[in-house]
XYZ file of C-alpha atoms in Angstrom:
728
model
C -2.166 -89.762 92.390
C -3.794 -86.915 90.459
C -3.919 -83.293 91.573
C -7.440 -83.501 93.024
C -6.491 -86.458 95.203
C -3.387 -84.639 96.432
C -5.462 -81.599 97.345
C -7.996 -83.847 99.087
C -5.242 -85.575 101.093
C -3.838 -82.220 102.182
C -7.313 -80.957 103.108
C -8.020 -84.020 105.257
C -4.739 -83.631 107.149
C -5.294 -79.914 107.662
C -8.771 -80.651 108.982
C -7.319 -83.197 111.388
C -4.692 -80.691 112.507
C -7.323 -78.035 113.103
C -8.946 -80.222 115.746
C -6.155 -79.179 118.081
C -7.200 -75.539 117.622
C -10.908 -75.971 118.310
C -11.446 -78.682 120.909
C -12.810 -77.215 124.156
C -10.864 -77.140 127.367
C -13.113 -79.799 128.865
C -11.958 -82.256 126.210
C -8.360 -81.473 127.050
C -8.989 -82.105 130.731
C -10.652 -85.445 129.965
C -7.655 -86.527 127.899
C -5.225 -85.586 130.638
C -7.144 -87.728 133.139
C -6.916 -90.720 130.789
C -3.180 -90.313 130.216
C -1.831 -92.808 132.749
C -4.260 -95.507 131.621
C -3.002 -95.710 128.051
C 0.711 -94.908 128.163
C 3.225 -97.711 128.347
C 5.251 -97.226 131.538
C 3.487 -93.864 132.127
C 5.745 -91.373 130.340
C 4.971 -88.093 132.110
C 6.285 -86.019 129.207
C 4.019 -87.699 126.637
C 1.136 -86.068 124.838
C -2.336 -87.503 125.537
C -2.524 -90.815 123.726
C 1.086 -91.560 124.615
C 2.656 -91.890 121.126
C 4.965 -88.847 121.226
C 6.577 -86.691 123.902
C 6.412 -82.960 124.552
C 10.173 -82.749 125.227
C 13.254 -83.823 123.252
C 17.035 -83.425 123.345
C 18.520 -80.135 122.096
C 22.073 -81.385 121.615
C 24.535 -80.441 124.332
C 21.930 -78.277 126.090
C 19.880 -81.340 127.062
C 16.118 -81.860 127.039
C 13.848 -78.956 126.152
C 10.199 -78.448 125.295
C 9.321 -79.266 121.686
C 7.859 -75.770 121.361
C 11.209 -74.193 122.294
C 13.265 -76.085 119.688
C 13.726 -74.038 116.463
C 13.235 -76.912 114.017
C 10.877 -79.816 113.429
C 11.141 -82.341 116.245
C 9.281 -85.573 117.050
C 10.056 -87.774 120.042
C 8.527 -91.241 119.663
C 7.714 -93.126 122.839
C 8.012 -96.763 123.773
C 4.282 -97.076 123.133
C 4.758 -96.172 119.461
C 7.211 -99.047 119.179
C 4.860 -101.448 120.959
C 2.051 -100.627 118.515
C 3.837 -100.498 115.152
C 7.102 -102.448 115.457
C 7.808 -105.943 114.193
C 11.319 -106.770 115.469
C 11.935 -108.971 112.412
C 11.589 -105.912 110.128
C 13.845 -102.840 109.761
C 13.440 -100.109 112.402
C 12.537 -97.776 109.512
C 9.127 -99.463 109.597
C 8.450 -97.475 112.783
C 10.501 -94.380 111.916
C 8.257 -93.759 108.905
C 5.484 -92.696 111.318
C 7.328 -89.394 110.978
C 6.211 -87.824 107.657
C 9.752 -86.646 106.809
C 10.976 -90.266 106.818
C 10.285 -92.841 104.135
C 11.621 -96.378 104.244
C 13.989 -97.262 101.393
C 13.962 -100.997 102.030
C 11.659 -103.693 103.345
C 14.447 -106.229 103.854
C 16.262 -106.693 107.198
C 19.476 -106.955 105.130
C 19.573 -103.145 105.183
C 18.574 -100.237 107.435
C 18.166 -97.562 104.743
C 15.558 -94.816 104.847
C 15.332 -91.254 103.621
C 14.742 -88.062 105.604
C 13.353 -85.195 103.531
C 14.583 -87.050 100.449
C 18.187 -87.605 101.635
C 19.297 -91.220 102.012
C 20.290 -92.320 105.528
C 20.897 -95.550 107.452
C 22.097 -96.879 110.806
C 25.306 -94.809 110.557
C 23.264 -91.669 111.112
C 21.750 -92.743 114.440
C 22.993 -91.679 117.843
C 22.702 -93.808 120.975
C 22.284 -91.871 124.231
C 23.809 -88.903 122.415
C 26.824 -90.886 121.112
C 27.276 -90.899 117.301
C 28.468 -93.567 114.851
C 27.966 -96.766 116.857
C 25.862 -98.434 114.141
C 26.122 -98.776 110.363
C 24.178 -99.748 107.237
C 23.332 -103.271 108.428
C 22.592 -102.470 112.065
C 20.342 -100.193 114.066
C 19.533 -100.325 117.777
C 17.227 -103.318 118.374
C 13.767 -102.069 119.259
C 13.489 -103.933 122.568
C 16.177 -101.725 124.206
C 14.583 -98.401 123.154
C 12.797 -96.087 125.575
C 12.305 -93.225 123.105
C 13.467 -91.962 119.695
C 14.178 -88.239 119.288
C 13.831 -87.440 115.577
C 15.122 -84.057 114.455
C 14.009 -83.260 110.908
C 15.684 -79.905 110.886
C 18.872 -77.810 110.983
C 20.890 -78.986 113.982
C 24.254 -80.193 112.607
C 26.286 -77.953 114.943
C 24.372 -78.792 118.126
C 25.614 -82.259 119.067
C 29.371 -81.742 118.861
C 31.754 -83.195 116.280
C 31.135 -86.643 114.855
C 32.416 -88.901 112.131
C 31.931 -88.245 108.433
C 31.964 -91.936 107.524
C 28.185 -92.052 107.465
C 27.572 -94.991 105.223
C 26.496 -94.956 101.606
C 25.576 -91.284 101.406
C 28.776 -89.866 99.968
C 30.630 -89.754 103.283
C 28.877 -86.582 104.394
C 27.168 -85.757 107.626
C 23.622 -85.219 106.345
C 21.876 -81.923 106.931
C 18.299 -83.265 107.207
C 18.609 -83.987 110.918
C 19.506 -86.591 113.520
C 17.942 -89.620 115.187
C 18.888 -90.108 118.830
C 17.966 -93.383 120.557
C 17.504 -93.288 124.338
C 17.786 -96.675 126.052
C 15.470 -98.097 128.715
C 16.246 -97.436 132.353
C 14.945 -99.091 135.511
C 11.714 -97.559 136.797
C 10.531 -97.090 140.368
C 8.144 -99.991 139.745
C 10.002 -103.319 139.366
C 9.702 -104.993 135.954
C 10.024 -108.700 135.207
C 8.686 -109.082 131.685
C 8.752 -111.940 129.225
C 7.576 -111.411 125.647
C 7.217 -113.904 122.841
C 6.584 -113.022 119.201
C 5.770 -115.006 116.083
C 5.926 -113.444 112.639
C 6.366 -114.328 108.988
C 6.484 -118.044 108.232
C 8.338 -119.396 111.270
C 10.143 -116.543 113.005
C 10.055 -116.849 116.790
C 11.349 -114.161 119.105
C 11.850 -114.317 122.868
C 12.576 -111.270 125.025
C 13.523 -110.818 128.659
C 13.159 -107.388 130.303
C 14.128 -107.079 133.978
C 14.363 -103.773 135.847
C 15.016 -102.982 139.489
C 15.920 -99.911 141.536
C 17.820 -100.254 144.788
C 19.913 -98.356 147.298
C 19.010 -95.295 149.331
C 15.976 -93.551 147.794
C 16.195 -95.981 144.868
C 19.206 -94.066 143.601
C 20.582 -97.058 141.647
C 18.813 -98.748 138.769
C 19.573 -101.804 136.635
C 17.702 -102.816 133.498
C 18.584 -105.950 131.531
C 17.173 -106.679 128.069
C 17.898 -109.813 126.070
C 16.671 -111.178 122.749
C 16.745 -114.490 120.940
C 15.132 -114.559 117.491
C 15.280 -117.268 114.860
C 13.222 -118.456 111.906
C 11.776 -117.757 108.492
C 10.338 -114.407 107.419
C 7.310 -113.848 105.193
C 9.586 -114.029 102.143
C 10.148 -117.756 101.448
C 13.756 -118.812 101.899
C 14.667 -115.812 104.077
C 15.641 -116.125 107.745
C 16.642 -113.775 110.517
C 18.664 -114.843 113.524
C 19.440 -112.305 116.250
C 20.958 -112.809 119.676
C 21.850 -109.984 122.033
C 21.992 -108.965 125.661
C 22.258 -105.408 127.011
C 22.218 -103.817 130.438
C 21.592 -100.232 131.555
C 22.979 -99.203 134.956
C 22.076 -95.731 136.187
C 22.596 -93.688 139.323
C 20.583 -90.647 140.423
C 22.210 -88.776 143.281
C 21.539 -85.376 144.799
C 24.226 -83.726 142.655
C 24.923 -86.183 139.868
C 23.414 -88.566 137.343
C 25.244 -91.402 135.636
C 24.143 -93.866 132.981
C 26.126 -96.846 131.677
C 24.737 -98.889 128.793
C 26.564 -101.853 127.261
C 25.958 -105.104 125.479
C 26.849 -107.717 122.888
C 25.033 -108.395 119.624
C 25.039 -111.101 116.953
C 22.861 -110.639 113.862
C 22.542 -112.826 110.776
C 20.112 -112.524 107.872
C 20.024 -115.370 105.353
C 18.541 -114.274 102.028
C 16.310 -111.276 101.583
C 18.127 -109.362 98.838
C 15.623 -106.750 97.561
C 17.659 -104.050 95.726
C 17.648 -103.694 91.953
C 18.935 -101.556 89.064
C 17.113 -100.962 85.789
C 18.997 -101.553 82.524
C 16.124 -101.146 80.064
C 14.845 -98.239 77.965
C 11.272 -97.988 79.195
C 9.945 -94.716 80.620
C 8.416 -96.677 83.518
C 9.701 -99.636 85.500
C 8.178 -103.003 84.597
C 5.389 -103.939 86.989
C 6.615 -105.122 90.365
C 6.799 -108.931 90.576
C 5.216 -111.099 93.237
C 6.855 -110.029 96.496
C 7.215 -113.678 97.494
C 9.782 -114.198 94.728
C 13.234 -115.017 96.101
C 16.309 -113.883 94.115
C 19.070 -115.304 96.337
C 21.466 -118.144 95.779
C 21.313 -120.548 98.771
C 24.475 -119.186 100.422
C 23.272 -115.570 100.454
C 23.888 -114.234 103.950
C 24.845 -111.156 105.914
C 26.362 -111.447 109.398
C 27.728 -109.039 111.988
C 28.653 -109.394 115.642
C 30.319 -107.214 118.247
C 29.774 -105.050 121.289
C 29.005 -101.444 122.125
C 28.751 -99.220 125.164
C 27.833 -95.664 126.173
C 28.590 -93.738 129.365
C 26.893 -90.448 130.305
C 27.609 -88.463 133.448
C 26.484 -85.055 134.700
C 27.748 -83.444 137.927
C 26.243 -80.370 139.558
C 28.668 -77.775 140.868
C 25.920 -75.512 142.231
C 22.300 -74.698 141.417
C 23.228 -73.082 138.093
C 26.307 -74.871 136.775
C 27.287 -78.452 136.037
C 29.828 -80.389 134.021
C 29.155 -83.441 131.894
C 31.039 -86.241 130.174
C 29.900 -88.617 127.430
C 31.780 -91.633 126.131
C 31.010 -94.448 123.739
C 32.629 -97.133 121.673
C 31.715 -100.018 119.404
C 33.558 -102.853 117.726
C 32.057 -105.012 115.004
C 33.069 -107.554 112.388
C 31.191 -109.643 109.868
C 30.853 -110.771 106.299
C 28.352 -111.315 103.515
C 27.671 -113.275 100.344
C 25.175 -111.899 97.853
C 24.545 -111.115 94.180
C 26.085 -107.643 94.082
C 24.112 -105.157 96.170
C 21.574 -104.604 93.373
C 20.517 -106.960 90.595
C 20.129 -105.401 87.143
C 17.261 -106.297 84.755
C 15.970 -105.106 81.373
C 12.565 -104.034 79.985
C 11.245 -107.606 79.999
C 12.466 -108.208 83.542
C 15.340 -110.438 82.407
C 18.502 -110.272 84.478
C 21.445 -108.967 82.431
C 24.986 -110.313 82.191
C 26.568 -107.724 84.520
C 25.254 -109.409 87.671
C 27.666 -111.523 89.709
C 28.322 -112.964 93.136
C 30.102 -110.906 95.776
C 31.961 -111.811 98.967
C 32.826 -109.090 101.480
C 34.577 -109.194 104.823
C 34.629 -106.062 106.977
C 35.223 -104.737 110.477
C 34.904 -101.394 112.193
C 35.851 -99.652 115.410
C 34.480 -96.349 116.727
C 35.444 -94.432 119.878
C 33.920 -91.140 121.027
C 34.563 -88.883 124.041
C 33.032 -85.552 125.055
C 33.649 -83.291 128.060
C 31.589 -80.194 128.667
C 30.250 -77.484 130.922
C 26.749 -76.017 130.995
C 24.936 -73.468 133.087
C 22.558 -70.550 133.235
C 22.909 -66.865 134.040
C 21.295 -63.526 133.189
C 22.453 -60.322 131.546
C 19.835 -57.734 132.365
C 16.470 -59.154 131.293
C 18.044 -61.823 129.056
C 18.346 -65.364 130.422
C 21.170 -67.500 129.068
C 21.380 -71.296 128.962
C 24.904 -72.031 127.757
C 27.036 -75.068 127.086
C 30.641 -75.613 126.051
C 31.890 -79.033 124.948
C 35.134 -80.598 123.727
C 34.935 -83.729 121.558
C 37.170 -86.390 120.089
C 35.976 -89.136 117.774
C 38.025 -91.893 116.205
C 37.126 -94.560 113.657
C 38.951 -97.249 111.718
C 37.505 -99.459 109.008
C 38.755 -102.745 107.520
C 37.322 -104.146 104.304
C 37.868 -106.544 101.421
C 35.353 -107.153 98.644
C 35.809 -109.955 96.099
C 33.606 -110.515 93.047
C 32.858 -113.597 90.982
C 32.508 -113.852 87.212
C 29.803 -112.466 84.920
C 27.053 -114.324 82.996
C 26.219 -116.841 85.720
C 23.071 -115.142 87.078
C 20.099 -115.341 84.723
C 16.366 -115.712 84.821
C 13.611 -113.166 85.209
C 12.109 -111.030 87.986
C 8.711 -112.687 87.352
C 9.737 -116.335 86.959
C 12.714 -116.424 89.283
C 16.482 -116.295 89.182
C 18.580 -118.966 87.474
C 22.069 -119.613 88.796
C 24.344 -121.198 86.218
C 26.924 -123.827 87.275
C 29.720 -121.304 86.686
C 28.510 -119.337 89.726
C 30.391 -121.874 91.863
C 32.757 -121.895 93.509
C 31.706 -118.605 95.064
C 34.393 -115.902 95.281
C 36.846 -116.414 98.118
C 36.093 -114.649 101.395
C 39.373 -112.808 101.989
C 40.682 -111.215 105.166
C 39.582 -107.616 105.650
C 42.389 -105.109 105.125
C 42.761 -101.637 106.650
C 40.782 -99.218 104.473
C 40.718 -95.848 106.220
C 41.202 -94.159 109.566
C 39.732 -90.898 110.808
C 40.202 -88.722 113.887
C 38.103 -85.644 114.607
C 38.556 -83.192 117.440
C 36.499 -80.119 118.054
C 34.862 -77.611 120.312
C 31.174 -76.743 120.412
C 29.532 -73.765 122.082
C 25.801 -73.143 122.370
C 23.622 -70.479 123.991
C 19.845 -70.359 124.237
C 18.879 -66.753 125.047
C 15.425 -66.089 126.474
C 13.984 -62.576 126.408
C 10.269 -62.025 126.819
C 8.356 -64.227 124.409
C 11.375 -64.905 122.199
C 14.281 -67.322 122.313
C 17.429 -67.020 120.218
C 19.481 -70.179 119.800
C 23.141 -69.869 118.741
C 25.596 -72.730 118.341
C 28.779 -73.506 116.454
C 31.257 -76.381 116.237
C 34.893 -75.897 115.315
C 35.910 -79.213 113.766
C 39.467 -80.386 113.016
C 39.379 -83.512 110.882
C 42.273 -85.834 110.051
C 41.545 -88.578 107.560
C 43.936 -91.180 106.179
C 43.087 -93.363 103.203
C 44.963 -96.529 104.147
C 44.576 -97.953 100.641
C 46.691 -95.329 98.898
C 48.157 -93.289 101.769
C 46.151 -90.177 100.873
C 45.691 -87.760 103.795
C 43.043 -85.089 104.194
C 42.937 -82.375 106.848
C 39.824 -80.241 107.209
C 39.388 -77.302 109.545
C 35.878 -75.908 109.433
C 33.187 -74.228 111.494
C 29.628 -75.567 111.544
C 27.201 -72.791 112.553
C 23.668 -73.396 113.775
C 21.202 -70.748 114.818
C 17.488 -70.387 115.298
C 14.820 -68.027 116.593
C 11.597 -68.998 118.353
C 8.788 -66.562 119.155
C 5.862 -67.665 121.343
C 2.881 -65.262 121.212
C 1.182 -67.647 123.656
C 2.349 -70.659 125.648
C 0.655 -72.924 123.090
C 1.950 -71.328 119.868
C 5.535 -71.080 118.589
C 6.855 -69.524 115.380
C 10.431 -70.443 114.528
C 13.262 -70.258 111.979
C 16.584 -72.103 111.872
C 19.794 -72.539 109.864
C 22.696 -74.978 109.908
C 25.714 -75.998 107.846
C 27.736 -79.192 107.739
C 31.115 -79.840 106.138
C 33.049 -83.081 105.889
C 35.431 -85.081 103.751
C 34.222 -86.951 100.706
C 33.742 -90.705 100.659
C 36.355 -93.303 99.778
C 35.497 -94.937 96.450
C 35.306 -98.703 96.971
C 34.447 -101.461 94.517
C 31.394 -103.453 95.511
C 28.125 -103.164 93.630
C 30.103 -101.664 90.723
C 33.704 -101.549 89.558
C 35.198 -98.050 89.636
C 38.215 -96.899 87.657
C 38.966 -94.556 90.589
C 38.745 -97.307 93.219
C 40.484 -96.189 96.421
C 40.239 -92.458 95.693
C 38.925 -90.094 98.361
C 36.545 -87.555 96.850
C 36.714 -83.839 97.590
C 35.220 -82.473 100.834
C 31.569 -81.436 100.606
C 29.428 -78.795 102.259
C 25.699 -78.826 102.960
C 23.233 -76.229 104.246
C 19.691 -76.288 105.570
C 17.146 -73.585 106.399
C 13.729 -74.024 107.952
C 10.824 -71.854 109.075
C 7.683 -73.119 110.730
C 4.943 -72.921 113.299
C 4.018 -75.280 116.139
C 0.723 -75.367 118.003
C -0.184 -77.520 120.989
C -3.738 -77.488 122.299
C -6.477 -79.889 123.423
C -4.184 -82.911 123.242
C -2.901 -82.237 119.691
C 0.595 -81.063 118.678
C 0.769 -79.731 115.110
C 3.903 -78.616 113.257
C 3.903 -76.997 109.810
C 7.261 -76.141 108.256
C 9.044 -75.068 105.083
C 12.593 -76.346 104.558
C 15.400 -75.850 102.048
C 18.372 -78.274 101.946
C 21.303 -78.668 99.588
C 23.680 -81.599 99.429
C 26.390 -82.916 97.116
C 25.069 -84.945 94.175
C 27.021 -88.195 93.851
C 26.920 -89.936 90.482
C 28.359 -92.980 88.694
C 29.730 -92.107 85.259
C 29.852 -95.140 82.948
C 33.230 -95.319 81.190
C 33.145 -98.809 79.639
C 29.791 -100.474 78.952
C 31.315 -103.785 77.920
C 33.227 -104.187 81.153
C 30.630 -102.458 83.332
C 33.232 -99.947 84.596
C 32.283 -96.635 86.227
C 33.881 -93.569 87.738
C 32.451 -92.289 91.041
C 32.185 -88.493 91.138
C 30.373 -85.505 92.613
C 28.329 -83.416 90.198
C 26.872 -80.221 91.624
C 24.245 -80.293 94.334
C 20.868 -81.763 95.077
C 18.405 -79.132 96.316
C 15.474 -80.209 98.484
C 12.701 -77.671 99.126
C 9.470 -78.714 100.737
C 6.518 -78.357 103.070
C 5.856 -80.676 105.978
C 2.815 -81.101 108.223
C 3.027 -83.266 111.350
C 0.062 -84.101 113.604
C 0.233 -86.014 116.897
C -2.046 -86.489 119.900
C -5.627 -87.295 120.830
C -8.402 -86.468 118.392
C -11.048 -87.477 120.905
C -11.316 -89.446 124.109
C -10.817 -92.820 122.370
C -8.886 -91.793 119.248
C -5.135 -91.105 118.952
C -3.398 -89.965 115.760
C 0.177 -89.792 114.522
C 1.549 -88.883 111.104
C 1.451 -86.133 108.528
C 2.110 -85.071 104.953
C 5.212 -83.912 103.048
C 5.578 -82.112 99.711
C 9.141 -82.222 98.386
C 10.505 -80.418 95.334
C 13.957 -81.942 94.756
C 16.130 -80.761 91.858
C 19.772 -80.747 90.800
C 21.744 -77.570 90.382
C 25.302 -76.386 89.595
C 26.043 -79.579 87.673
C 28.931 -79.761 85.185
C 28.259 -77.322 82.335
C 24.676 -77.093 83.628
C 23.884 -80.381 81.860
C 21.619 -81.705 84.627
C 20.438 -78.444 86.211
C 16.729 -78.504 87.012
C 16.403 -82.266 86.747
C 14.746 -84.352 89.480
C 16.735 -85.975 92.291
C 16.795 -89.740 91.802
C 14.285 -91.775 93.767
C 12.568 -88.848 95.530
C 8.760 -88.576 95.426
C 7.146 -85.131 95.442
C 4.318 -86.208 97.750
C 4.222 -88.656 100.637
C 2.152 -89.115 103.765
C 1.515 -91.424 106.699
C -1.442 -91.668 109.054
C -1.537 -93.943 112.097
C -4.607 -94.275 114.305
C -5.359 -96.056 117.563
C -8.922 -96.592 118.767
C -9.336 -97.653 122.414
C -12.992 -98.557 123.107
C -12.056 -99.258 126.743
C -8.967 -99.589 128.908
C -8.312 -103.180 127.803
C -8.801 -103.095 124.037
C -7.018 -101.212 121.279
C -7.369 -101.251 117.485
C -4.495 -99.918 115.347
C -4.338 -98.877 111.690
C -1.781 -97.174 109.483
C -1.618 -96.036 105.856
C 1.632 -95.062 104.085
C 1.558 -93.376 100.671
C 4.439 -92.504 98.357
C 3.843 -90.650 95.103
C 5.716 -91.603 91.931
C 9.435 -90.845 91.598
C 12.010 -90.960 88.795
C 15.530 -92.266 88.174
C 18.077 -91.293 85.506
C 18.017 -93.383 82.341
C 19.723 -92.062 79.207
C 18.181 -94.901 77.159
C 14.599 -93.876 78.006
C 12.482 -91.127 76.473
C 13.126 -87.881 78.361
C 16.173 -89.439 80.047
C 14.207 -90.840 82.969
C 12.290 -93.892 84.171
C 9.333 -93.680 86.549
C 9.005 -95.551 89.847
C 5.200 -95.865 90.297
C 3.395 -94.599 93.404
C 2.104 -96.980 96.069
C -0.109 -97.125 99.159
C 0.227 -99.719 101.909
C -1.992 -100.496 104.887
C -1.198 -102.049 108.276
C -3.783 -103.094 110.861
C -3.750 -104.692 114.283
C -5.393 -105.230 117.636
C -4.175 -105.559 121.215
C -5.871 -106.746 124.406
C -4.853 -106.531 128.063
C -6.013 -109.250 130.437
C -4.790 -111.460 133.296
C -3.915 -115.113 133.512
C -4.473 -115.876 137.172
C -2.725 -112.844 138.684
C -0.242 -112.264 135.827
C -0.963 -109.206 133.627
C -0.818 -110.187 129.950
C -0.923 -108.118 126.772
C -1.868 -109.965 123.589
C -1.246 -108.314 120.225
C -1.766 -109.154 116.567
C -0.588 -107.096 113.602
C -0.743 -107.440 109.837
C 1.722 -105.446 107.710
C 0.946 -104.771 104.044
C -2.629 -105.957 104.530
C -3.481 -105.965 100.806
C -0.256 -107.842 99.927
C 0.741 -104.971 97.631
C 3.723 -105.560 95.311
C 5.638 -102.319 94.690
C 9.012 -100.735 93.978
C 10.607 -98.427 96.578
C 12.818 -95.480 95.546
C 16.023 -94.511 97.373
C 16.829 -90.845 97.848
C 19.641 -89.747 95.530
C 20.163 -93.225 94.029
C 19.203 -94.989 90.795
C 18.821 -98.261 92.697
C 15.434 -99.219 94.163
C 13.909 -101.816 96.444
C 11.165 -104.422 96.155
C 8.493 -104.772 98.809
C 8.130 -107.716 101.167
C 4.908 -109.753 101.105
C 2.088 -109.502 103.629
C 3.437 -110.227 107.109
C 1.498 -111.371 110.164
C 2.829 -110.966 113.691
C 1.395 -112.045 117.040
C 2.911 -111.424 120.461
C 2.234 -112.122 124.106
C 3.734 -110.023 126.895
C 3.742 -111.310 130.480
C 4.510 -109.071 133.474
C 5.636 -111.578 136.080
């Protein structure tokens, strides 16, 4: 997109945002009256239009107003999921309604996305405030979610200590922010809901949602959610099978609240590999092939099963003080067969001889416990909201990856893959072996000080980390302090000006053969440190919440250094830092009585610095676009009908390529469109909601960059989804 178009896009978004500043009070009153008619399950904390909330979780201090949180915050409601989610697609498809988040994959084989340019996945999500219960292949299934609190800002020291085994992103706890999933609870109104979906080529999903409250004053609540999904996706030859059942039991007493969530899951995806690596010398990637092209051998699969649970309790001691306890654990195991994690091709799109089959068996266990105290008091005219928490987290990981031979995967990205007879037999699926073990203990203290129109937020975590590399016996002990602080000033109740800072510090990742062979396989890299600063302004008026922020993040730059081209051997290493500086505009709420908007725009200047001998200083960060935006709209002509549209745009990005002119290869920009409609009616006396959605309406074929990586994804073809929801 040229400069004029970028300026035009920014001008349109700013004009939309300004509506919140100029709509008259009468419009605001009208929107408030319509609130209960349009919001799924009537979220009282939601903005008019019902897509986002006005409150979110501030770590161990609990829920606070969005305007009082000193960083960018967006809390998506259940209605956002009902409008934009296709359960057969990655959850990132909905998360990207937040302008700081861009999806890094269209395949359900992965959960990757980027936040402010930094790669993330299911490892980085919290469930009811509990960290590290998911990983790269799994995220919370959408049918259990009540809301999603997305923090795109400096809050690393707010939630207590957590694990540093966060997936593919160098082992570090990322500074960009956190994503906290809150599960559904039973409402005062009984729910007996059956939903059926059809998407792709033959994918059928069935969902049961039952909720009841009982006991004196409805103090007990039970919500049960179950899913059965099976069938082909829009990509020919690809299937998704998912079976799970979860329950949420909660108790609301006069002096205590308790919530227990638990369940079992079983997820399998057959086919759907969509990650690639470029081995040519062109300054731009070859044109994206037809998205319907399948590159899997028939046995390609990815499977995981296990269980997880969370327990949250808070007990009042008096009107000002209470203690709380949080606990969670997960256990998973599974395996996969695929052609590496990313297939490599040349300038003509031909697959090169370094591709091969891979078999991996893995398992993981995570346990987390937190005990804390929080309360409020005053010192003179200053009001304090304080919290003190003690944490312990434990994780153990088992893994074994086995590769087949080279030269048996040929063909072309345009004409299809050719699997030579030598591909079989596939590499043996071996038993997973202990890989690493980690125990973290820590203490976190936080204080939100209110004085006049200002609030000062101070928090810090003291983290003691013990890590054991079970492959080579290497041990790492880290003792570090993670500070977080922020200042919010509210000239009026509708306007907030804020600034925030945080730091995170954790051990480096364990180098493991998989996509590539590393000469330092089994090594644990040095600990890494990351910082983030943010300043911004928030304004809420006439049904619109607008946030405009500037942020500055640094993070370790992880690279693969090729040491033997003939044998495709690499050395994994850290090389300086990636620096992410940008501007972000977020707009949510009601534009007018029948129009609701969500989305925004992000400008991101990402460069490398402090690299070895300054060789790469000033260069771009792999896979990160300078400009990106998303706009979602809902038009409700009356209380029964709704029309939904969404546009997602990513500007061009670049990846390292020493063989290309200028040492880089371009990933072209792309724009995608989604559109749908929903209708509420009755069949006899049964309320029914019928929905239809089309993703990638124009059937656009495009490449997708990954933040900080030279690998990239291929889009999925146009996908249709229809659903019927029955409230029995």
